[in-house]
PDB file of C-alpha atoms in Angstrom:
ATOM      1  CA  MET A 856       0.004   0.005  -0.003  1.00  0.00           C
ATOM      2  CA  GLU A 857       1.352   3.453  -0.972  1.00  0.00           C
ATOM      3  CA  PRO A 858       2.339   5.632   2.026  1.00  0.00           C
ATOM      4  CA  ILE A 859      -0.020   8.602   2.536  1.00  0.00           C
ATOM      5  CA  ASN A 860       2.741  11.226   2.375  1.00  0.00           C
ATOM      6  CA  LYS A 861       3.935   9.827  -0.933  1.00  0.00           C
ATOM      7  CA  ALA A 862       0.391   9.918  -2.332  1.00  0.00           C
ATOM      8  CA  LEU A 863      -0.076  13.500  -1.176  1.00  0.00           C
ATOM      9  CA  ASN A 864       3.186  14.602  -2.753  1.00  0.00           C
ATOM     10  CA  ARG A 865       2.155  12.994  -6.008  1.00  0.00           C
ATOM     11  CA  VAL A 866      -1.185  14.864  -6.001  1.00  0.00           C
ATOM     12  CA  ILE A 867       0.461  18.158  -5.067  1.00  0.00           C
ATOM     13  CA  ASN A 868       2.975  17.825  -7.884  1.00  0.00           C
ATOM     14  CA  MET A 869       0.306  17.188 -10.501  1.00  0.00           C
ATOM     15  CA  PRO A 870       0.183  20.068 -13.053  1.00  0.00           C
ATOM     16  CA  SER A 871      -3.577  20.624 -12.612  1.00  0.00           C
ATOM     17  CA  PHE A 872      -3.189  21.009  -8.845  1.00  0.00           C
ATOM     18  CA  GLN A 873      -0.265  23.393  -9.207  1.00  0.00           C
ATOM     19  CA  GLU A 874      -2.211  25.529 -11.683  1.00  0.00           C
ATOM     20  CA  ARG A 875      -5.206  25.788  -9.367  1.00  0.00           C
ATOM     21  CA  TYR A 876      -2.939  26.551  -6.408  1.00  0.00           C
ATOM     22  CA  GLU A 877      -1.101  29.318  -8.269  1.00  0.00           C
ATOM     23  CA  LYS A 878      -4.363  30.821  -9.485  1.00  0.00           C
ATOM     24  CA  MET A 879      -5.771  30.850  -5.949  1.00  0.00           C
ATOM     25  CA  ARG A 880      -2.510  32.298  -4.624  1.00  0.00           C
ATOM     26  CA  ARG A 881      -2.636  35.158  -7.146  1.00  0.00           C
ATOM     27  CA  GLU A 882      -6.278  35.908  -6.300  1.00  0.00           C
ATOM     28  CA  ILE A 883      -5.417  36.086  -2.623  1.00  0.00           C
ATOM     29  CA  LEU A 884      -2.346  38.296  -2.987  1.00  0.00           C
ATOM     30  CA  GLU A 885      -3.997  40.579  -5.552  1.00  0.00           C
ATOM     31  CA  ASN A 886      -6.991  41.171  -3.289  1.00  0.00           C
ATOM     32  CA  GLU A 887      -7.238  44.884  -2.461  1.00  0.00           C
ATOM     33  CA  GLN A 888      -7.793  44.361   1.274  1.00  0.00           C
ATOM     34  CA  VAL A 889      -4.937  41.857   1.520  1.00  0.00           C
ATOM     35  CA  GLN A 890      -2.579  44.219  -0.298  1.00  0.00           C
ATOM     36  CA  LYS A 891      -3.565  47.036   2.028  1.00  0.00           C
ATOM     37  CA  PHE A 892      -2.891  44.849   5.062  1.00  0.00           C
ATOM     38  CA  LEU A 893       0.508  43.778   3.741  1.00  0.00           C
ATOM     39  CA  GLU A 894       1.493  47.369   2.948  1.00  0.00           C
ATOM     40  CA  GLU A 895       0.461  48.563   6.412  1.00  0.00           C
ATOM     41  CA  ASN A 896       2.549  45.807   7.986  1.00  0.00           C
ATOM     42  CA  ASP A 897       5.469  45.668   5.546  1.00  0.00           C
ATOM     43  CA  THR A 898       8.029  45.962   8.363  1.00  0.00           C
ATOM     44  CA  LEU A 899       6.553  42.952  10.175  1.00  0.00           C
ATOM     45  CA  VAL A 900       5.543  40.604   7.357  1.00  0.00           C
ATOM     46  CA  ASN A 901       7.994  38.457   5.445  1.00  0.00           C
ATOM     47  CA  LYS A 902       7.575  36.081   2.516  1.00  0.00           C
ATOM     48  CA  ASP A 903       7.549  32.969   4.687  1.00  0.00           C
ATOM     49  CA  MET A 904       4.828  34.442   6.892  1.00  0.00           C
ATOM     50  CA  VAL A 905       2.690  35.186   3.839  1.00  0.00           C
ATOM     51  CA  GLU A 906       3.119  31.671   2.424  1.00  0.00           C
ATOM     52  CA  ARG A 907       2.179  30.127   5.750  1.00  0.00           C
ATOM     53  CA  GLY A 908      -0.797  32.445   6.038  1.00  0.00           C
ATOM     54  CA  LEU A 909      -2.334  31.808   2.606  1.00  0.00           C
ATOM     55  CA  THR A 910      -5.108  29.649   4.066  1.00  0.00           C
ATOM     56  CA  THR A 911      -5.932  32.360   6.592  1.00  0.00           C
ATOM     57  CA  LEU A 912      -5.877  35.051   3.917  1.00  0.00           C
ATOM     58  CA  HIS A 913      -8.188  32.945   1.746  1.00  0.00           C
ATOM     59  CA  GLU A 914     -10.620  32.584   4.651  1.00  0.00           C
ATOM     60  CA  TYR A 915     -10.528  36.381   5.047  1.00  0.00           C
ATOM     61  CA  ILE A 916     -11.234  37.294   1.404  1.00  0.00           C
ATOM     62  CA  THR A 917     -14.212  34.929   1.186  1.00  0.00           C
ATOM     63  CA  GLN A 918     -16.014  37.064   3.773  1.00  0.00           C
ATOM     64  CA  ASN A 919     -17.245  40.627   3.998  1.00  0.00           C
ATOM     65  CA  PRO A 920     -14.717  42.703   6.001  1.00  0.00           C
ATOM     66  CA  SER A 921     -17.471  45.150   6.960  1.00  0.00           C
ATOM     67  CA  CYS A 922     -21.130  44.619   7.837  1.00  0.00           C
ATOM     68  CA  CYS A 923     -22.746  42.783   4.915  1.00  0.00           C
ATOM     69  CA  GLY A 924     -25.882  44.913   5.245  1.00  0.00           C
ATOM     70  CA  CYS A 925     -28.367  42.152   6.040  1.00  0.00           C
ATOM     71  CA  ASP A 926     -31.414  43.130   8.053  1.00  0.00           C
ATOM     72  CA  ASN A 927     -30.968  40.254  10.477  1.00  0.00           C
ATOM     73  CA  THR A 928     -27.770  38.518  11.572  1.00  0.00           C
ATOM     74  CA  ASP A 929     -29.541  35.183  11.062  1.00  0.00           C
ATOM     75  CA  TYR A 930     -28.932  35.817   7.355  1.00  0.00           C
ATOM     76  CA  CYS A 931     -25.325  36.948   7.732  1.00  0.00           C
ATOM     77  CA  THR A 932     -23.085  35.643   4.940  1.00  0.00           C
ATOM     78  CA  ASN A 933     -19.871  35.594   7.006  1.00  0.00           C
ATOM     79  CA  ASN A 934     -18.467  32.498   8.715  1.00  0.00           C
ATOM     80  CA  LEU A 935     -19.624  33.720  12.116  1.00  0.00           C
ATOM     81  CA  ASN A 936     -23.080  35.274  12.067  1.00  0.00           C
ATOM     82  CA  GLY A 937     -22.876  38.922  13.077  1.00  0.00           C
ATOM     83  CA  PHE A 938     -19.089  39.100  13.088  1.00  0.00           C
ATOM     84  CA  VAL A 939     -16.651  40.689  10.640  1.00  0.00           C
ATOM     85  CA  PRO A 940     -13.047  39.520  10.130  1.00  0.00           C
ATOM     86  CA  LYS A 941      -9.953  41.619  10.704  1.00  0.00           C
ATOM     87  CA  LEU A 942      -6.422  40.548   9.816  1.00  0.00           C
ATOM     88  CA  SER A 943      -3.814  40.755  12.561  1.00  0.00           C
ATOM     89  CA  ILE A 944      -0.278  39.597  13.222  1.00  0.00           C
ATOM     90  CA  ILE A 945      -0.070  37.427  16.310  1.00  0.00           C
ATOM     91  CA  ARG A 946       3.148  35.659  17.327  1.00  0.00           C
ATOM     92  CA  ASN A 947       4.735  36.069  13.876  1.00  0.00           C
ATOM     93  CA  SER A 948       1.695  34.637  12.106  1.00  0.00           C
ATOM     94  CA  ILE A 949      -1.133  36.153  10.077  1.00  0.00           C
ATOM     95  CA  GLU A 950      -4.355  35.515  11.965  1.00  0.00           C
ATOM     96  CA  ILE A 951      -8.011  36.540  11.784  1.00  0.00           C
ATOM     97  CA  GLU A 952      -9.791  38.212  14.674  1.00  0.00           C
ATOM     98  CA  TYR A 953     -13.574  38.590  14.614  1.00  0.00           C
ATOM     99  CA  TYR A 954     -15.527  41.626  15.801  1.00  0.00           C
ATOM    100  CA  LYS A 955     -19.246  42.277  16.130  1.00  0.00           C
ATOM    101  CA  CYS A 956     -20.727  43.967  13.056  1.00  0.00           C
ATOM    102  CA  GLU A 957     -23.021  47.013  13.109  1.00  0.00           C
ATOM    103  CA  GLN A 958     -26.156  44.904  12.726  1.00  0.00           C
ATOM    104  CA  LYS A 959     -25.242  42.629  15.637  1.00  0.00           C
ATOM    105  CA  LEU A 960     -24.568  45.648  17.857  1.00  0.00           C
ATOM    106  CA  ILE A 961     -27.958  47.091  16.890  1.00  0.00           C
ATOM    107  CA  GLU A 962     -29.733  43.813  17.653  1.00  0.00           C
ATOM    108  CA  GLU A 963     -27.998  43.398  21.009  1.00  0.00           C
ATOM    109  CA  GLU A 964     -28.886  46.958  21.965  1.00  0.00           C
ATOM    110  CA  ARG A 965     -32.531  46.347  21.081  1.00  0.00           C
ATOM    111  CA  ARG A 966     -32.624  43.134  23.088  1.00  0.00           C
ATOM    112  CA  GLU A 967     -31.157  44.834  26.138  1.00  0.00           C
ATOM    113  CA  SER A 968     -33.644  47.684  25.841  1.00  0.00           C
ATOM    114  CA  ALA A 969     -36.572  45.321  25.312  1.00  0.00           C
ATOM    115  CA  LYS A 970     -35.680  43.542  28.570  1.00  0.00           C
ATOM    116  CA  MET A 971     -36.363  46.797  30.363  1.00  0.00           C
ATOM    117  CA  ILE A 972     -39.203  48.292  28.291  1.00  0.00           C
ATOM    118  CA  SER A 973     -41.609  45.877  26.592  1.00  0.00           C
ATOM    119  CA  SER A 974     -43.424  48.726  24.800  1.00  0.00           C
ATOM    120  CA  MET A 975     -40.368  49.271  22.652  1.00  0.00           C
ATOM    121  CA  TYR A 976     -41.074  48.126  19.139  1.00  0.00           C
ATOM    122  CA  MET A 977     -39.533  48.131  15.672  1.00  0.00           C
ATOM    123  CA  PRO A 978     -41.728  47.209  12.679  1.00  0.00           C
ATOM    124  CA  LYS A 979     -40.009  45.258   9.893  1.00  0.00           C
ATOM    125  CA  ASP A 980     -39.784  48.173   7.467  1.00  0.00           C
ATOM    126  CA  VAL A 981     -38.237  50.328  10.191  1.00  0.00           C
ATOM    127  CA  LEU A 982     -35.569  47.681  10.850  1.00  0.00           C
ATOM    128  CA  ARG A 983     -34.171  48.455   7.401  1.00  0.00           C
ATOM    129  CA  ALA A 984     -34.670  52.230   7.494  1.00  0.00           C
ATOM    130  CA  ARG A 985     -31.788  54.569   6.766  1.00  0.00           C
ATOM    131  CA  VAL A 986     -31.774  58.354   6.382  1.00  0.00           C
ATOM    132  CA  LYS A 987     -30.788  58.027   2.703  1.00  0.00           C
ATOM    133  CA  ASP A 988     -34.085  56.179   2.104  1.00  0.00           C
ATOM    134  CA  LEU A 989     -35.987  59.318   3.115  1.00  0.00           C
ATOM    135  CA  LEU A 990     -34.426  61.251   0.232  1.00  0.00           C
ATOM    136  CA  ASP A 991     -36.350  59.128  -2.280  1.00  0.00           C
ATOM    137  CA  ASN A 992     -39.664  60.584  -1.117  1.00  0.00           C
ATOM    138  CA  ASP A 993     -40.480  64.228  -1.860  1.00  0.00           C
ATOM    139  CA  SER A 994     -42.794  64.468   1.165  1.00  0.00           C
ATOM    140  CA  GLN A 995     -39.910  63.475   3.422  1.00  0.00           C
ATOM    141  CA  MET A 996     -37.225  65.756   1.988  1.00  0.00           C
ATOM    142  CA  ASP A 997     -37.491  68.463   4.653  1.00  0.00           C
ATOM    143  CA  VAL A 998     -37.423  66.046   7.572  1.00  0.00           C
ATOM    144  CA  ALA A 999     -34.637  64.077   5.858  1.00  0.00           C
ATOM    145  CA  GLU A1000     -32.520  67.218   5.646  1.00  0.00           C
ATOM    146  CA  LEU A1001     -32.954  67.945   9.365  1.00  0.00           C
ATOM    147  CA  ALA A1002     -32.267  64.315  10.248  1.00  0.00           C
ATOM    148  CA  SER A1003     -29.134  64.357   8.067  1.00  0.00           C
ATOM    149  CA  ARG A1004     -27.896  67.494   9.825  1.00  0.00           C
ATOM    150  CA  PHE A1005     -28.405  65.854  13.212  1.00  0.00           C
ATOM    151  CA  ILE A1006     -26.504  62.709  12.176  1.00  0.00           C
ATOM    152  CA  LYS A1007     -23.728  64.734  10.530  1.00  0.00           C
ATOM    153  CA  LYS A1008     -23.223  66.844  13.638  1.00  0.00           C
ATOM    154  CA  VAL A1009     -22.986  63.702  15.788  1.00  0.00           C
ATOM    155  CA  LYS A1010     -20.392  62.141  13.480  1.00  0.00           C
ATOM    156  CA  GLU A1011     -18.333  65.329  13.106  1.00  0.00           C
ATOM    157  CA  THR A1012     -18.289  66.360  16.770  1.00  0.00           C
ATOM    158  CA  GLY A1013     -18.869  63.062  18.567  1.00  0.00           C
ATOM    159  CA  LYS A1014     -21.498  64.855  20.641  1.00  0.00           C
ATOM    160  CA  LEU A1015     -25.288  64.784  20.641  1.00  0.00           C
ATOM    161  CA  PRO A1016     -27.153  68.041  19.893  1.00  0.00           C
ATOM    162  CA  SER A1017     -29.469  69.088  22.708  1.00  0.00           C
ATOM    163  CA  LYS A1018     -32.547  69.115  20.450  1.00  0.00           C
ATOM    164  CA  GLY A1019     -34.239  66.371  18.501  1.00  0.00           C
ATOM    165  CA  LEU A1020     -37.237  66.714  16.179  1.00  0.00           C
ATOM    166  CA  TYR A1021     -40.958  67.035  16.763  1.00  0.00           C
ATOM    167  CA  ILE A1022     -42.396  65.410  13.636  1.00  0.00           C
ATOM    168  CA  TYR A1023     -46.112  65.945  13.165  1.00  0.00           C
ATOM    169  CA  GLY A1024     -48.554  65.087  10.410  1.00  0.00           C
ATOM    170  CA  PRO A1025     -51.447  62.805   9.461  1.00  0.00           C
ATOM    171  CA  PHE A1026     -51.620  59.044   9.935  1.00  0.00           C
ATOM    172  CA  GLY A1027     -49.414  56.784   7.839  1.00  0.00           C
ATOM    173  CA  VAL A1028     -47.072  59.305   6.206  1.00  0.00           C
ATOM    174  CA  GLY A1029     -43.945  57.618   7.577  1.00  0.00           C
ATOM    175  CA  LYS A1030     -43.194  59.427  10.828  1.00  0.00           C
ATOM    176  CA  SER A1031     -42.228  56.213  12.634  1.00  0.00           C
ATOM    177  CA  PHE A1032     -40.046  55.248   9.684  1.00  0.00           C
ATOM    178  CA  VAL A1033     -38.091  58.474  10.177  1.00  0.00           C
ATOM    179  CA  LEU A1034     -37.468  57.598  13.828  1.00  0.00           C
ATOM    180  CA  GLY A1035     -36.183  54.172  12.828  1.00  0.00           C
ATOM    181  CA  ALA A1036     -33.900  55.648  10.171  1.00  0.00           C
ATOM    182  CA  ILE A1037     -32.329  58.046  12.659  1.00  0.00           C
ATOM    183  CA  ALA A1038     -32.007  55.339  15.335  1.00  0.00           C
ATOM    184  CA  ASN A1039     -30.274  52.991  12.897  1.00  0.00           C
ATOM    185  CA  GLU A1040     -27.830  55.679  11.782  1.00  0.00           C
ATOM    186  CA  LEU A1041     -27.004  56.496  15.399  1.00  0.00           C
ATOM    187  CA  ALA A1042     -26.551  52.811  16.196  1.00  0.00           C
ATOM    188  CA  SER A1043     -23.842  52.617  13.527  1.00  0.00           C
ATOM    189  CA  SER A1044     -22.029  55.295  15.568  1.00  0.00           C
ATOM    190  CA  LYS A1045     -22.593  53.224  18.732  1.00  0.00           C
ATOM    191  CA  ILE A1046     -25.167  55.650  20.151  1.00  0.00           C
ATOM    192  CA  ARG A1047     -28.175  54.073  21.856  1.00  0.00           C
ATOM    193  CA  SER A1048     -31.690  55.198  21.033  1.00  0.00           C
ATOM    194  CA  VAL A1049     -34.756  54.112  22.974  1.00  0.00           C
ATOM    195  CA  ILE A1050     -37.952  54.104  20.902  1.00  0.00           C
ATOM    196  CA  VAL A1051     -41.241  53.671  22.738  1.00  0.00           C
ATOM    197  CA  PHE A1052     -44.782  53.576  21.431  1.00  0.00           C
ATOM    198  CA  VAL A1053     -46.348  56.079  23.822  1.00  0.00           C
ATOM    199  CA  PRO A1054     -49.862  54.580  24.313  1.00  0.00           C
ATOM    200  CA  GLU A1055     -48.430  51.160  25.210  1.00  0.00           C
ATOM    201  CA  PHE A1056     -45.598  52.694  27.214  1.00  0.00           C
ATOM    202  CA  LEU A1057     -47.964  54.594  29.496  1.00  0.00           C
ATOM    203  CA  SER A1058     -50.068  51.472  30.019  1.00  0.00           C
ATOM    204  CA  GLU A1059     -46.920  49.568  30.899  1.00  0.00           C
ATOM    205  CA  MET A1060     -45.976  52.227  33.438  1.00  0.00           C
ATOM    206  CA  LYS A1061     -49.305  51.715  35.245  1.00  0.00           C
ATOM    207  CA  GLN A1062     -48.645  47.967  35.426  1.00  0.00           C
ATOM    208  CA  ALA A1063     -45.080  48.592  36.639  1.00  0.00           C
ATOM    209  CA  ILE A1064     -46.426  49.957  39.935  1.00  0.00           C
ATOM    210  CA  SER A1065     -47.575  46.493  41.000  1.00  0.00           C
ATOM    211  CA  ASP A1066     -44.240  44.750  40.301  1.00  0.00           C
ATOM    212  CA  ASN A1067     -42.106  47.580  41.745  1.00  0.00           C
ATOM    213  CA  THR A1068     -40.280  48.273  38.464  1.00  0.00           C
ATOM    214  CA  LEU A1069     -41.738  51.715  37.801  1.00  0.00           C
ATOM    215  CA  GLN A1070     -38.755  53.791  38.888  1.00  0.00           C
ATOM    216  CA  ASP A1071     -36.267  51.571  37.046  1.00  0.00           C
ATOM    217  CA  LYS A1072     -38.273  51.808  33.831  1.00  0.00           C
ATOM    218  CA  VAL A1073     -38.747  55.578  34.064  1.00  0.00           C
ATOM    219  CA  ASP A1074     -35.032  56.060  34.777  1.00  0.00           C
ATOM    220  CA  PHE A1075     -34.081  53.850  31.833  1.00  0.00           C
ATOM    221  CA  VAL A1076     -36.193  55.910  29.443  1.00  0.00           C
ATOM    222  CA  LYS A1077     -35.445  59.385  30.745  1.00  0.00           C
ATOM    223  CA  LYS A1078     -31.671  58.778  30.795  1.00  0.00           C
ATOM    224  CA  ALA A1079     -31.453  57.292  27.291  1.00  0.00           C
ATOM    225  CA  PRO A1080     -28.811  59.073  25.174  1.00  0.00           C
ATOM    226  CA  VAL A1081     -31.524  59.573  22.531  1.00  0.00           C
ATOM    227  CA  LEU A1082     -35.194  59.121  23.372  1.00  0.00           C
ATOM    228  CA  MET A1083     -37.873  58.670  20.719  1.00  0.00           C
ATOM    229  CA  LEU A1084     -41.534  58.960  21.714  1.00  0.00           C
ATOM    230  CA  ASP A1085     -43.698  57.611  18.922  1.00  0.00           C
ATOM    231  CA  ASP A1086     -47.349  58.666  18.509  1.00  0.00           C
ATOM    232  CA  LEU A1087     -47.583  61.107  21.399  1.00  0.00           C
ATOM    233  CA  GLY A1088     -51.179  62.308  21.565  1.00  0.00           C
ATOM    234  CA  ALA A1089     -52.740  58.961  20.628  1.00  0.00           C
ATOM    235  CA  GLU A1090     -52.909  57.889  24.259  1.00  0.00           C
ATOM    236  CA  THR A1091     -55.705  58.409  26.769  1.00  0.00           C
ATOM    237  CA  LEU A1092     -54.082  60.576  29.414  1.00  0.00           C
ATOM    238  CA  SER A1093     -54.577  60.624  33.116  1.00  0.00           C
ATOM    239  CA  THR A1094     -53.144  63.413  35.210  1.00  0.00           C
ATOM    240  CA  TRP A1095     -50.719  60.852  36.678  1.00  0.00           C
ATOM    241  CA  THR A1096     -49.310  59.650  33.347  1.00  0.00           C
ATOM    242  CA  ARG A1097     -49.083  63.225  32.104  1.00  0.00           C
ATOM    243  CA  ASP A1098     -47.467  64.825  35.144  1.00  0.00           C
ATOM    244  CA  GLU A1099     -45.588  62.003  36.850  1.00  0.00           C
ATOM    245  CA  ILE A1100     -44.439  60.034  33.796  1.00  0.00           C
ATOM    246  CA  LEU A1101     -44.244  62.336  30.759  1.00  0.00           C
ATOM    247  CA  GLY A1102     -43.529  65.393  32.874  1.00  0.00           C
ATOM    248  CA  THR A1103     -40.758  63.695  34.836  1.00  0.00           C
ATOM    249  CA  ILE A1104     -39.094  62.267  31.720  1.00  0.00           C
ATOM    250  CA  LEU A1105     -39.248  65.500  29.722  1.00  0.00           C
ATOM    251  CA  HIS A1106     -38.106  67.665  32.633  1.00  0.00           C
ATOM    252  CA  TYR A1107     -35.028  65.489  33.125  1.00  0.00           C
ATOM    253  CA  ARG A1108     -34.141  65.583  29.442  1.00  0.00           C
ATOM    254  CA  MET A1109     -34.558  69.343  29.268  1.00  0.00           C
ATOM    255  CA  ALA A1110     -32.362  69.835  32.322  1.00  0.00           C
ATOM    256  CA  GLU A1111     -29.677  67.462  31.030  1.00  0.00           C
ATOM    257  CA  GLU A1112     -29.925  68.772  27.438  1.00  0.00           C
ATOM    258  CA  LEU A1113     -30.585  65.310  26.031  1.00  0.00           C
ATOM    259  CA  PRO A1114     -32.190  65.152  22.548  1.00  0.00           C
ATOM    260  CA  THR A1115     -35.737  63.860  22.270  1.00  0.00           C
ATOM    261  CA  PHE A1116     -37.560  62.884  19.087  1.00  0.00           C
ATOM    262  CA  ILE A1117     -41.346  62.882  19.074  1.00  0.00           C
ATOM    263  CA  THR A1118     -43.947  61.959  16.468  1.00  0.00           C
ATOM    264  CA  SER A1119     -47.563  63.056  16.723  1.00  0.00           C
ATOM    265  CA  ASN A1120     -50.667  63.728  14.678  1.00  0.00           C
ATOM    266  CA  PHE A1121     -50.886  67.081  16.470  1.00  0.00           C
ATOM    267  CA  ASP A1122     -48.848  70.215  15.959  1.00  0.00           C
ATOM    268  CA  TYR A1123     -47.591  71.998  19.098  1.00  0.00           C
ATOM    269  CA  ASP A1124     -50.911  73.797  19.659  1.00  0.00           C
ATOM    270  CA  GLY A1125     -52.984  70.670  19.070  1.00  0.00           C
ATOM    271  CA  LEU A1126     -50.842  68.636  21.437  1.00  0.00           C
ATOM    272  CA  GLU A1127     -51.098  71.304  24.145  1.00  0.00           C
ATOM    273  CA  ASN A1128     -54.877  71.168  23.866  1.00  0.00           C
ATOM    274  CA  HIS A1129     -54.758  67.363  24.092  1.00  0.00           C
ATOM    275  CA  LEU A1130     -52.545  67.501  27.187  1.00  0.00           C
ATOM    276  CA  ALA A1131     -54.866  70.004  28.867  1.00  0.00           C
ATOM    277  CA  ASN A1132     -57.842  67.661  28.741  1.00  0.00           C
ATOM    278  CA  SER A1133     -57.578  65.021  31.423  1.00  0.00           C
ATOM    279  CA  GLN A1134     -59.232  61.604  31.440  1.00  0.00           C
ATOM    280  CA  LYS A1135     -61.835  62.796  33.949  1.00  0.00           C
ATOM    281  CA  GLY A1136     -62.960  65.664  31.747  1.00  0.00           C
ATOM    282  CA  GLY A1137     -61.111  68.492  33.452  1.00  0.00           C
ATOM    283  CA  VAL A1138     -59.117  71.165  31.632  1.00  0.00           C
ATOM    284  CA  GLU A1139     -55.699  71.955  33.079  1.00  0.00           C
ATOM    285  CA  VAL A1140     -54.125  74.618  30.923  1.00  0.00           C
ATOM    286  CA  VAL A1141     -51.181  75.439  33.173  1.00  0.00           C
ATOM    287  CA  LYS A1142     -50.037  71.830  33.517  1.00  0.00           C
ATOM    288  CA  ALA A1143     -50.311  71.284  29.763  1.00  0.00           C
ATOM    289  CA  ALA A1144     -48.271  74.434  29.147  1.00  0.00           C
ATOM    290  CA  ARG A1145     -45.596  73.149  31.514  1.00  0.00           C
ATOM    291  CA  ILE A1146     -45.278  69.903  29.533  1.00  0.00           C
ATOM    292  CA  MET A1147     -45.177  71.812  26.254  1.00  0.00           C
ATOM    293  CA  GLU A1148     -42.409  74.057  27.567  1.00  0.00           C
ATOM    294  CA  ARG A1149     -40.260  70.962  28.030  1.00  0.00           C
ATOM    295  CA  ILE A1150     -41.176  69.551  24.612  1.00  0.00           C
ATOM    296  CA  LYS A1151     -40.295  72.810  22.876  1.00  0.00           C
ATOM    297  CA  ALA A1152     -37.001  72.971  24.763  1.00  0.00           C
ATOM    298  CA  THR A1153     -35.931  69.530  23.516  1.00  0.00           C
ATOM    299  CA  THR A1154     -37.332  69.430  19.962  1.00  0.00           C
ATOM    300  CA  THR A1155     -37.517  71.343  16.689  1.00  0.00           C
ATOM    301  CA  PRO A1156     -40.936  71.083  14.953  1.00  0.00           C
ATOM    302  CA  ILE A1157     -41.208  69.847  11.372  1.00  0.00           C
ATOM    303  CA  GLN A1158     -44.410  68.995   9.518  1.00  0.00           C
ATOM    304  CA  MET A1159     -44.622  65.836   7.429  1.00  0.00           C
ATOM    305  CA  GLU A1160     -47.183  65.442   4.690  1.00  0.00           C
ATOM    306  CA  GLY A1161     -47.916  62.875   2.024  1.00  0.00           C
ATOM    307  CA  SER A1162     -50.215  59.987   1.264  1.00  0.00           C
ATOM    308  CA  ASN A1163     -51.053  57.262   3.757  1.00  0.00           C
ATOM    309  CA  ARG A1164     -48.460  54.472   3.264  1.00  0.00           C
ATOM    310  CA  ARG A1165     -50.580  51.980   5.182  1.00  0.00           C
ATOM    311  CA  ILE A1166     -53.412  51.924   2.653  1.00  0.00           C
TER     312      ILE A1166
END
């Protein structure tokens, strides 16, 4: 029986194998990312190290070195779902280290937030939203411009502006989509946004009294780097939810100069009228004005028009 090492040598020395090997070797070494890595490490890398690292380099070029752009890491095309490869030199060898991609970081952030606030939500279309998508719709151009300015300022300065947006308009024009687009852009800069659907959130706060989690939940929301209140004005308000929940959250954010994004069917005046009318039928103008003062201090109003996307 022929020894295994002799059989392997015979296969390796076959012309067809050598041709395929040389072709693969050229593809690896001509890869733009590989060339960049070798140039950046030219004082550390030698020919022997490259030859020994060909298998590693091949593993690297068959993957996406940045986030592949899937909407869910379950569909990630890389070897490790939700991780991107990075070439490194470790103990005189070329190795691959894996790091969490943008999408995985976004998903982990959402899971952590959802553990605290169950009224957080993210519809499927919003999961894919990006600010550039808003530019394709004429009715969203103005809000897209303001959103782009906000994102640009964050990326240029590394700091959050003190004001978010108050986006108002009729049902179904895409206000929630705008919130998702901004949140996703911020997530790519590792900035956490907490999005809550206001009617469900206020109901959840009432239930939180019985399980002693109210203060933890309020603190989590009010201290979020970026808070997004979706559909404010659609809820049935009690004086408690208005003054002790909304009032407390908005007062904190105004005092700490934390940006807040709000969507509503009402403009400022309409929302103030809504806030003034309590569940029991009373009209409390002063308390509504106090809430509105905090909203105006933390947002810039922008109207959104267009056709109903839900029909």
